PDB file of C-alpha atoms in Angstrom:
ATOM      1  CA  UNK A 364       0.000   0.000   0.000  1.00 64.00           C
ATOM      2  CA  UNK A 365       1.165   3.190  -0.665  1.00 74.00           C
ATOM      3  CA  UNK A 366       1.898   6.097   1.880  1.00 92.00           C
ATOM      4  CA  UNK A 367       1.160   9.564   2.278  1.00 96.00           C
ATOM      5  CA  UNK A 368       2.705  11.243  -0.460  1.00 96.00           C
ATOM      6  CA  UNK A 369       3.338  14.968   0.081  1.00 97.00           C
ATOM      7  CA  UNK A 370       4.524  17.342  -2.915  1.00 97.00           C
ATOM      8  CA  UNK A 371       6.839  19.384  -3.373  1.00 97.00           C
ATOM      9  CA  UNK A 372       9.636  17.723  -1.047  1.00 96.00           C
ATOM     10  CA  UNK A 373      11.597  20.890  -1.204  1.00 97.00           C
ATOM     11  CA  UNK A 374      10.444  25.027  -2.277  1.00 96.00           C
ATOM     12  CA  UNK A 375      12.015  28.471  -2.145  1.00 98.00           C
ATOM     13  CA  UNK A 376       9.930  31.464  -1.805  1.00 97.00           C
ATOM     14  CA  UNK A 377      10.263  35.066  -0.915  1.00 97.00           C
ATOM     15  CA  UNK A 378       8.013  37.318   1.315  1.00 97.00           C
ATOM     16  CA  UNK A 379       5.039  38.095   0.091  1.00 97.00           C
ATOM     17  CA  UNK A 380       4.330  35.253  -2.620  1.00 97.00           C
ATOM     18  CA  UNK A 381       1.947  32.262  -1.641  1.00 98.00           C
ATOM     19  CA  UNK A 382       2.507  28.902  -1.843  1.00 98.00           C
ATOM     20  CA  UNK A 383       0.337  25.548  -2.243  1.00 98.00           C
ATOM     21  CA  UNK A 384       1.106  21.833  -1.080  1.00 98.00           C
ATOM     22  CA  UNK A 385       0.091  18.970  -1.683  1.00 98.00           C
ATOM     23  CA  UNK A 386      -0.937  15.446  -0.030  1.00 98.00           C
ATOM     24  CA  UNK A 387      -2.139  12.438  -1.545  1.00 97.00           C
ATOM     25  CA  UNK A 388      -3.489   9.896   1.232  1.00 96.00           C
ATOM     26  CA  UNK A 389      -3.590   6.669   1.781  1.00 94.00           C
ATOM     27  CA  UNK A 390      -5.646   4.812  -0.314  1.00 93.00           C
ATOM     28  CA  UNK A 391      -8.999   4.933   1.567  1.00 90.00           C
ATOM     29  CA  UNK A 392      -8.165   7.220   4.334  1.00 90.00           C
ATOM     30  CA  UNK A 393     -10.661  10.497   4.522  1.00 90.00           C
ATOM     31  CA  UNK A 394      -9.047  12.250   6.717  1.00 90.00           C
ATOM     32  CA  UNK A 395      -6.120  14.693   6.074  1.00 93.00           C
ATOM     33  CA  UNK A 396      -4.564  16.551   8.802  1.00 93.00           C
ATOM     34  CA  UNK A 397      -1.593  19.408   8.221  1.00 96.00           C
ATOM     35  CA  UNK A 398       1.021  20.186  10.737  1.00 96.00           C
ATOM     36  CA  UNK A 399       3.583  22.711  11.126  1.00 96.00           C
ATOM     37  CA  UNK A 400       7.148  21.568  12.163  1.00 93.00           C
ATOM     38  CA  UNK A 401      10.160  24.152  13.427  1.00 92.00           C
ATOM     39  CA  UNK A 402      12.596  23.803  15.267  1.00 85.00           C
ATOM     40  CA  UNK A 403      11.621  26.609  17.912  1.00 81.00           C
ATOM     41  CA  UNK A 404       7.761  25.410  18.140  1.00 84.00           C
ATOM     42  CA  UNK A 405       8.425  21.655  17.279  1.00 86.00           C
ATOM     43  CA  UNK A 406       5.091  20.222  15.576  1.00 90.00           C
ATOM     44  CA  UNK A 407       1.784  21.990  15.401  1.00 93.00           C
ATOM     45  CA  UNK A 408      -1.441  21.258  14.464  1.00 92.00           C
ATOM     46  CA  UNK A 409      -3.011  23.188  11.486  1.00 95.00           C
ATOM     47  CA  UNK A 410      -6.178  21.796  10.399  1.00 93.00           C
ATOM     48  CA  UNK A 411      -8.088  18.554   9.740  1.00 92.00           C
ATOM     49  CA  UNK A 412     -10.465  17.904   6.695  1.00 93.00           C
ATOM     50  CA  UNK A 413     -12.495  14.796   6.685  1.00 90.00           C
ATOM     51  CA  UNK A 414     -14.993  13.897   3.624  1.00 89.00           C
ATOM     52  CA  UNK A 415     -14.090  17.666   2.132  1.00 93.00           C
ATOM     53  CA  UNK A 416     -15.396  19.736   5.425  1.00 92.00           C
ATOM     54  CA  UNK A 417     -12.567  21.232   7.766  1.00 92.00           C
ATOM     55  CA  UNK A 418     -13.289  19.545  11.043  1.00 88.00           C
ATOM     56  CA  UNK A 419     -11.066  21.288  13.160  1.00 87.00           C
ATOM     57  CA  UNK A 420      -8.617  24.206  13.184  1.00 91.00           C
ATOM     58  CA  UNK A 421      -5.433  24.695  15.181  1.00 91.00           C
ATOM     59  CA  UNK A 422      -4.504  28.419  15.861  1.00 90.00           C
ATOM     60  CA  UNK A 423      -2.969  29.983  13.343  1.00 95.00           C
ATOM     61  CA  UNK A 424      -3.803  33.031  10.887  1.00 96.00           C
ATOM     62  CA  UNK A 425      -5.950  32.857   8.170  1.00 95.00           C
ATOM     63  CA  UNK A 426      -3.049  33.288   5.884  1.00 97.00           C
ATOM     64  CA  UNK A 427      -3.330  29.368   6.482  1.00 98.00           C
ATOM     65  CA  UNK A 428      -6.375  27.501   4.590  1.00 97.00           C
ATOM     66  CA  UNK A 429      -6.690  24.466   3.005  1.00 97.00           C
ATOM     67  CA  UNK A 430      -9.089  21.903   1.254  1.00 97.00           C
ATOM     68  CA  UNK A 431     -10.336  18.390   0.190  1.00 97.00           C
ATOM     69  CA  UNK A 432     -11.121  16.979  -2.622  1.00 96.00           C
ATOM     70  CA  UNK A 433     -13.939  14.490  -3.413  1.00 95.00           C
ATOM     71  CA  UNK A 434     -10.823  11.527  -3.936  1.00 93.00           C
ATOM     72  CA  UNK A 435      -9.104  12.717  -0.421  1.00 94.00           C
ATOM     73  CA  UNK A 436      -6.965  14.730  -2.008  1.00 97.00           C
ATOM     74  CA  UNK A 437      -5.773  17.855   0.405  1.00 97.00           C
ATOM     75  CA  UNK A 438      -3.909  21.204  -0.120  1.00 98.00           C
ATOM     76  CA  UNK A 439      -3.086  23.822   1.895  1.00 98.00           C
ATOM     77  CA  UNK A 440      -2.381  26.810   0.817  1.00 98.00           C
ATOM     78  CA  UNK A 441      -0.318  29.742   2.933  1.00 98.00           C
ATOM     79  CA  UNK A 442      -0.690  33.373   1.395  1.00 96.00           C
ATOM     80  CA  UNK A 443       1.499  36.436   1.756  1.00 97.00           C
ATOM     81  CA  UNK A 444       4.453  34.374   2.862  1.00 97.00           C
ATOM     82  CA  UNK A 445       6.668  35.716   5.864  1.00 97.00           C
ATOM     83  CA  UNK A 446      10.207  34.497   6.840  1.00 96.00           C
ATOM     84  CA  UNK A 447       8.608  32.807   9.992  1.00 95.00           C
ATOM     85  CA  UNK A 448       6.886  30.238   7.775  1.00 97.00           C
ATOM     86  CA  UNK A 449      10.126  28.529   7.360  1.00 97.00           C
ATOM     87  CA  UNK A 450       9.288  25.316   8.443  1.00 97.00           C
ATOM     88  CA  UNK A 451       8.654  21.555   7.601  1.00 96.00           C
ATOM     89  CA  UNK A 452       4.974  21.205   6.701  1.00 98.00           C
ATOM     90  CA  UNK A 453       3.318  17.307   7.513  1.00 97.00           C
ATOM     91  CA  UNK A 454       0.594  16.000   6.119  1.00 96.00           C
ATOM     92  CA  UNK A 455      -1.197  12.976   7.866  1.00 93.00           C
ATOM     93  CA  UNK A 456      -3.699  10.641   6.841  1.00 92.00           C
ATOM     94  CA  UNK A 457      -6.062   8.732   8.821  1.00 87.00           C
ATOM     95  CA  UNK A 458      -9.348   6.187   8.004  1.00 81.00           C
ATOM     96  CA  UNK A 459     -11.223   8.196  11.247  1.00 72.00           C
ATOM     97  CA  UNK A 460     -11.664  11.890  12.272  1.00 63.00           C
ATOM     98  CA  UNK A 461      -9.649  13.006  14.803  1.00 55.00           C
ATOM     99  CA  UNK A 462      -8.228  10.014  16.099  1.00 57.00           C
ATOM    100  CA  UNK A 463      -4.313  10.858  16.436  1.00 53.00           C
ATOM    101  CA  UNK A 464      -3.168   7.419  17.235  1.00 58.00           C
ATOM    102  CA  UNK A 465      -4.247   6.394  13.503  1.00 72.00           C
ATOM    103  CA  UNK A 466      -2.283   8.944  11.742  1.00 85.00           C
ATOM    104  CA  UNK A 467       0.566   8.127   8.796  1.00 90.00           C
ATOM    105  CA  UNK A 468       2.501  10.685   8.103  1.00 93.00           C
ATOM    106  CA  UNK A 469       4.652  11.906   5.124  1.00 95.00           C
ATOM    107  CA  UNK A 470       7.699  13.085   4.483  1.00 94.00           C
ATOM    108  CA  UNK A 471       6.774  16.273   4.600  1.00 96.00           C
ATOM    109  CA  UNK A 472       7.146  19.860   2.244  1.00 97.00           C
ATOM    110  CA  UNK A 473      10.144  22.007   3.212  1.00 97.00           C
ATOM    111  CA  UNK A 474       9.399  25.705   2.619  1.00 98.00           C
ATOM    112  CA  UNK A 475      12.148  28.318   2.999  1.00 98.00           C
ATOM    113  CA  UNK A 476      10.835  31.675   2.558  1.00 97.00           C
ATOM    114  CA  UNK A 477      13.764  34.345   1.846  1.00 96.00           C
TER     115      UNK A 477
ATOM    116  CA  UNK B 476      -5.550  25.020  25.680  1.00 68.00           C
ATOM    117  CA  UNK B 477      -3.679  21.692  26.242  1.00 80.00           C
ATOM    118  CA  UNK B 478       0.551  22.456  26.325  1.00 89.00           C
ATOM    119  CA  UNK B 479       3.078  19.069  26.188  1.00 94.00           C
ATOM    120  CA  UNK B 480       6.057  19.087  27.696  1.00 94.00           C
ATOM    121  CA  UNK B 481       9.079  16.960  27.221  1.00 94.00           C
ATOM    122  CA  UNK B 482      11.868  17.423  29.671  1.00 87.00           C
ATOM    123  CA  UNK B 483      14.391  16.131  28.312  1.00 87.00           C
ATOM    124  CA  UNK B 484      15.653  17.756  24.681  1.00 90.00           C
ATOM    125  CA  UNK B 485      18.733  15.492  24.109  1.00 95.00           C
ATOM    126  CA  UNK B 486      19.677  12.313  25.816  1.00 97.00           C
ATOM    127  CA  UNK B 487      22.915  10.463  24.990  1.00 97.00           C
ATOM    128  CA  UNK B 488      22.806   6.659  26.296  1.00 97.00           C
ATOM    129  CA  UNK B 489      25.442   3.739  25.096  1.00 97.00           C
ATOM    130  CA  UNK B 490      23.709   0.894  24.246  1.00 96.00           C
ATOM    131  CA  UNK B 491      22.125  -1.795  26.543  1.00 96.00           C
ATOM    132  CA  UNK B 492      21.667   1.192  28.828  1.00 97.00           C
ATOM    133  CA  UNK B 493      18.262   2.099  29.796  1.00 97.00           C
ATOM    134  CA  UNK B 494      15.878   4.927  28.788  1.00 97.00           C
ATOM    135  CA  UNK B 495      13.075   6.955  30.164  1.00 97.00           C
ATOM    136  CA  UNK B 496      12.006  10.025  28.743  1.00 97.00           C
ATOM    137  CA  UNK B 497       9.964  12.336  30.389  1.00 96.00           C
ATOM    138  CA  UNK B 498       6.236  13.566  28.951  1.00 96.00           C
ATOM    139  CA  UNK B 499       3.738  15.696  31.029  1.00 96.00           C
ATOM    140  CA  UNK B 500       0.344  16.975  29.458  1.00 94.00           C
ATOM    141  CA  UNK B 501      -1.933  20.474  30.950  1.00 90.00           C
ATOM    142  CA  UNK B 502      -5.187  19.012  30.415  1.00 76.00           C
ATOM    143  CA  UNK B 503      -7.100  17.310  33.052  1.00 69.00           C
ATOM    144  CA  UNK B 504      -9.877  15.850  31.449  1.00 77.00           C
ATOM    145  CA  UNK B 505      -9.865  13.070  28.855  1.00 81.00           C
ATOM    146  CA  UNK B 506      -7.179  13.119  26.969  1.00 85.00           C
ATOM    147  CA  UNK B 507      -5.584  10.339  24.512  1.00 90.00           C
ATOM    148  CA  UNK B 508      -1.386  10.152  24.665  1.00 93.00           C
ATOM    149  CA  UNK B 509       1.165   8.857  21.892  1.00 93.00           C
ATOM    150  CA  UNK B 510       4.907   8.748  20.992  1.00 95.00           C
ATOM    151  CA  UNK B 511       5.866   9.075  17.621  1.00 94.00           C
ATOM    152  CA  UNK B 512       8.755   8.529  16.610  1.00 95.00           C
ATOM    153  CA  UNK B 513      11.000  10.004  13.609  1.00 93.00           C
ATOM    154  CA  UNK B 514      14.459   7.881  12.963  1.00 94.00           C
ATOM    155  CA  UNK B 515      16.907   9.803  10.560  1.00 92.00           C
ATOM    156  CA  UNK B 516      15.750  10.439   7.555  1.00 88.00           C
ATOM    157  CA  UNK B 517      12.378   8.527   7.970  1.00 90.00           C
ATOM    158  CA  UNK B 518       8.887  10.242   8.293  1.00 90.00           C
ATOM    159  CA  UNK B 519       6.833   9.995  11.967  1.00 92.00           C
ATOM    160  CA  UNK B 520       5.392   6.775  13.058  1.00 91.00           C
ATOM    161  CA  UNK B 521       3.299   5.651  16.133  1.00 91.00           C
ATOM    162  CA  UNK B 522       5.237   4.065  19.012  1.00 94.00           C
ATOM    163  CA  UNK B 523       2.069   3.048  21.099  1.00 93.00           C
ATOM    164  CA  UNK B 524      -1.030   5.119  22.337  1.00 92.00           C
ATOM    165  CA  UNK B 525      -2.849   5.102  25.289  1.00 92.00           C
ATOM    166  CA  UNK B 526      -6.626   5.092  25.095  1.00 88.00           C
ATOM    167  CA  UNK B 527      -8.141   3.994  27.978  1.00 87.00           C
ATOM    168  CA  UNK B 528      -7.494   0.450  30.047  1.00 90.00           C
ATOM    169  CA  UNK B 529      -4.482  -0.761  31.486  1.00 93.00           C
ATOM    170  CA  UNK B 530      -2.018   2.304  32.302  1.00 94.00           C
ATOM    171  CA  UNK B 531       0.643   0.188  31.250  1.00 96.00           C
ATOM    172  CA  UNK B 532       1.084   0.269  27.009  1.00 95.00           C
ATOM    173  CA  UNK B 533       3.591  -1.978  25.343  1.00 95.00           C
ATOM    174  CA  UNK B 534       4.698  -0.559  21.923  1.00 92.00           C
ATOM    175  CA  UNK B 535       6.366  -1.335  18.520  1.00 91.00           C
ATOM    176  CA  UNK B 536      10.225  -2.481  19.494  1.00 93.00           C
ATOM    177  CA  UNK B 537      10.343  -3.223  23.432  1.00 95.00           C
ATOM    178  CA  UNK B 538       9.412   0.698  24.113  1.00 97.00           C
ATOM    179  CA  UNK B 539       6.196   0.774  26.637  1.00 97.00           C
ATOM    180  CA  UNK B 540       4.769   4.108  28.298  1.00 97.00           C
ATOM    181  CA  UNK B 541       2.950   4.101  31.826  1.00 96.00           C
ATOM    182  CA  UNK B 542      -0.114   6.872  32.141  1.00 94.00           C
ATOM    183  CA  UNK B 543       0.216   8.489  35.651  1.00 94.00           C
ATOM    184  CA  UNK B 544      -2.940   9.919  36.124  1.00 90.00           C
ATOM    185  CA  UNK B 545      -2.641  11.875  39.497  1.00 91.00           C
ATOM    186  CA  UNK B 546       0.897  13.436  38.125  1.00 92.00           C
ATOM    187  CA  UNK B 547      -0.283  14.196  34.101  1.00 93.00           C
ATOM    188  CA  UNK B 548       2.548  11.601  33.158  1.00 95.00           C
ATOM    189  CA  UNK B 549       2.752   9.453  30.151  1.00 96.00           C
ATOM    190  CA  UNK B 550       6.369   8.148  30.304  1.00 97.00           C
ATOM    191  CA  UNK B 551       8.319   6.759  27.383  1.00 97.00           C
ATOM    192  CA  UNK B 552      10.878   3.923  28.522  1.00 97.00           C
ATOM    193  CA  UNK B 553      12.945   1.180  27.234  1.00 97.00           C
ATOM    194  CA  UNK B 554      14.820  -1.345  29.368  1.00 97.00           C
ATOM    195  CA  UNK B 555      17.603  -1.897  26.954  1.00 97.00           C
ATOM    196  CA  UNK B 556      18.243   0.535  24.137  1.00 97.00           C
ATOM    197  CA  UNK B 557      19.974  -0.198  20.807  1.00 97.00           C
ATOM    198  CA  UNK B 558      22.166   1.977  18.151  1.00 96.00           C
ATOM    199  CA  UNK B 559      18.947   1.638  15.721  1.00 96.00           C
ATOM    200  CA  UNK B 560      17.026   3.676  18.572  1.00 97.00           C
ATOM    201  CA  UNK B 561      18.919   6.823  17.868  1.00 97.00           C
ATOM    202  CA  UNK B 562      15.761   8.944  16.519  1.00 97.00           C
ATOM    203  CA  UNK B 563      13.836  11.821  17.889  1.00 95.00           C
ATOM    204  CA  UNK B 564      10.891  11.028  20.359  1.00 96.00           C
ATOM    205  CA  UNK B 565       7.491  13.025  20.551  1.00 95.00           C
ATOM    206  CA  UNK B 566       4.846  12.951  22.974  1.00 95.00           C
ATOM    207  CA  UNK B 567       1.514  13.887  21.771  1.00 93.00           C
ATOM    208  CA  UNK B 568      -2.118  14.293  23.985  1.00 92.00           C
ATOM    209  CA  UNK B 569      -5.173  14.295  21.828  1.00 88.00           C
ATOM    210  CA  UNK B 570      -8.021  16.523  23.408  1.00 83.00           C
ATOM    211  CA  UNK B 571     -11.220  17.164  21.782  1.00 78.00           C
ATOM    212  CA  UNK B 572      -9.985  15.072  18.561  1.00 78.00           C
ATOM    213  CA  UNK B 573      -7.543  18.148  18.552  1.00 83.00           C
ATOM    214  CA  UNK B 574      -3.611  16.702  18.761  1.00 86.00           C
ATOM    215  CA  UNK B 575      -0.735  18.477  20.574  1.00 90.00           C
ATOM    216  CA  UNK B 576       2.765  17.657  20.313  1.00 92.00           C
ATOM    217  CA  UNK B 577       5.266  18.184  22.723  1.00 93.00           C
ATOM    218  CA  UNK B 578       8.856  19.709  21.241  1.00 92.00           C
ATOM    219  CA  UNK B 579      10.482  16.391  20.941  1.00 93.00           C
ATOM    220  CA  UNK B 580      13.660  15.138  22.717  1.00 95.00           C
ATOM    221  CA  UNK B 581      16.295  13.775  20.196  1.00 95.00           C
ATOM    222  CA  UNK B 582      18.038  10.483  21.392  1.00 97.00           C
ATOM    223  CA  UNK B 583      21.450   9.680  20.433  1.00 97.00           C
ATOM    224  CA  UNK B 584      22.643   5.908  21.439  1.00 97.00           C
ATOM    225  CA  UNK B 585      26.334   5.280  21.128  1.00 95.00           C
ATOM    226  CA  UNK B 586      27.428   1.417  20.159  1.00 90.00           C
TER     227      UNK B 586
END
């Protein structure tokens, strides 16, 4: 079975631009979660779809959003870009809603904003 | 809001020597707990979770955790560790289907 594949591995933006990622689940896992990895704040929770609908929401700006699509699909998108979104951004899948102990993660997207 | 903390941010063991790494959670209500784990250049994987039931979880590779209710403890330990243990550790408490991870204590095991 194949994992959660998260594209692109590696990105370089500068202030002010916006960037999209993207995560393919597990085959039949609904749910897509997003996390935010640095090394100052370790991981943190973003946001959760499940069937398409954002089921929950960690705390960060609304420069954060993301989606689902009807085949799982997720992407998050992070406008207006800002040197402290440097980071490591994980996507995990899961066959439930909010159950962490059932999340696979990927590899994760590595944005450096300049 | 539910905080994680891990004391410990780097341990150095040799191996066969034994491990326990500290995890305390804020929240005193229900709460699920995890370690991950992330070995070089690997993505995160579950090391056991704690649900409900015996406070005593056995995990993937001899690691087990005990749930301390009254102290808001969910210790990681492993009698004997190996080189192939050398990873980074995170603790994780899931409130309200809502996960937080603690900062993550990198382990370094000497042969």
């Amino acid at each position: 079975k194949a994992g959660v594949t998260q594209t692109p591995r590696y990105l370089i933006k500068t202030r002010g631009q916006q960037v999209t990622l993207s995560c393919s689940p597990i085959s039949g896992h609904r749910s897509v979660s997003w996390y935010q990895q640095t090394p100052g704040q370790g991981l943190q929770f973003l946001f959760e779809y499940f069937s398409e609908t954002q089921r929950n929401k960690g705390n960060f700006p609304g420069r954060f959003s993301g989606r689902q699509f009807s085949n799982s699909r997720s992407e998050m998108n992070v406008s207006t870009l800002e040197l402290g979104d440097s980071a490591l951004y994980l996507c995990a899948s899961s066959p439930t809603s909010g159950r962490a102990g059932e999340l696979f993660f990927g590899e994760g997207s590595r944005l450096t904003v300049l | 809001a539910q905080s994680v903390s891990q004391h410990n941010h780097h341990v150095i063991l040799s191996e066969a020597a034994s491990l326990e790494l500290g995890c305390n959670y804020s929240y005193g209500g229900t709460v699920n707990l995890f370690w991950y784990v992330q070995y070089p250049g690997q993505h995160l994987q579950l090391l056991l979770k704690y649900f409900s039931g015996d406070p005593l979880v056995k995990g993937i590779k001899g690691f087990e955790a005990e749930f301390i209710k009254s102290k808001f403890s969910f210790n990681l330990r492993k009698p004997s560790v190996q080189w192939s243990d050398t990873a980074e550790y995170f603790c994780a408490a899931e409130e309200s289907y809502i996960p937080t991870f603690g900062r993550g204590t990198s382990l370094i095991v000497h042969p």
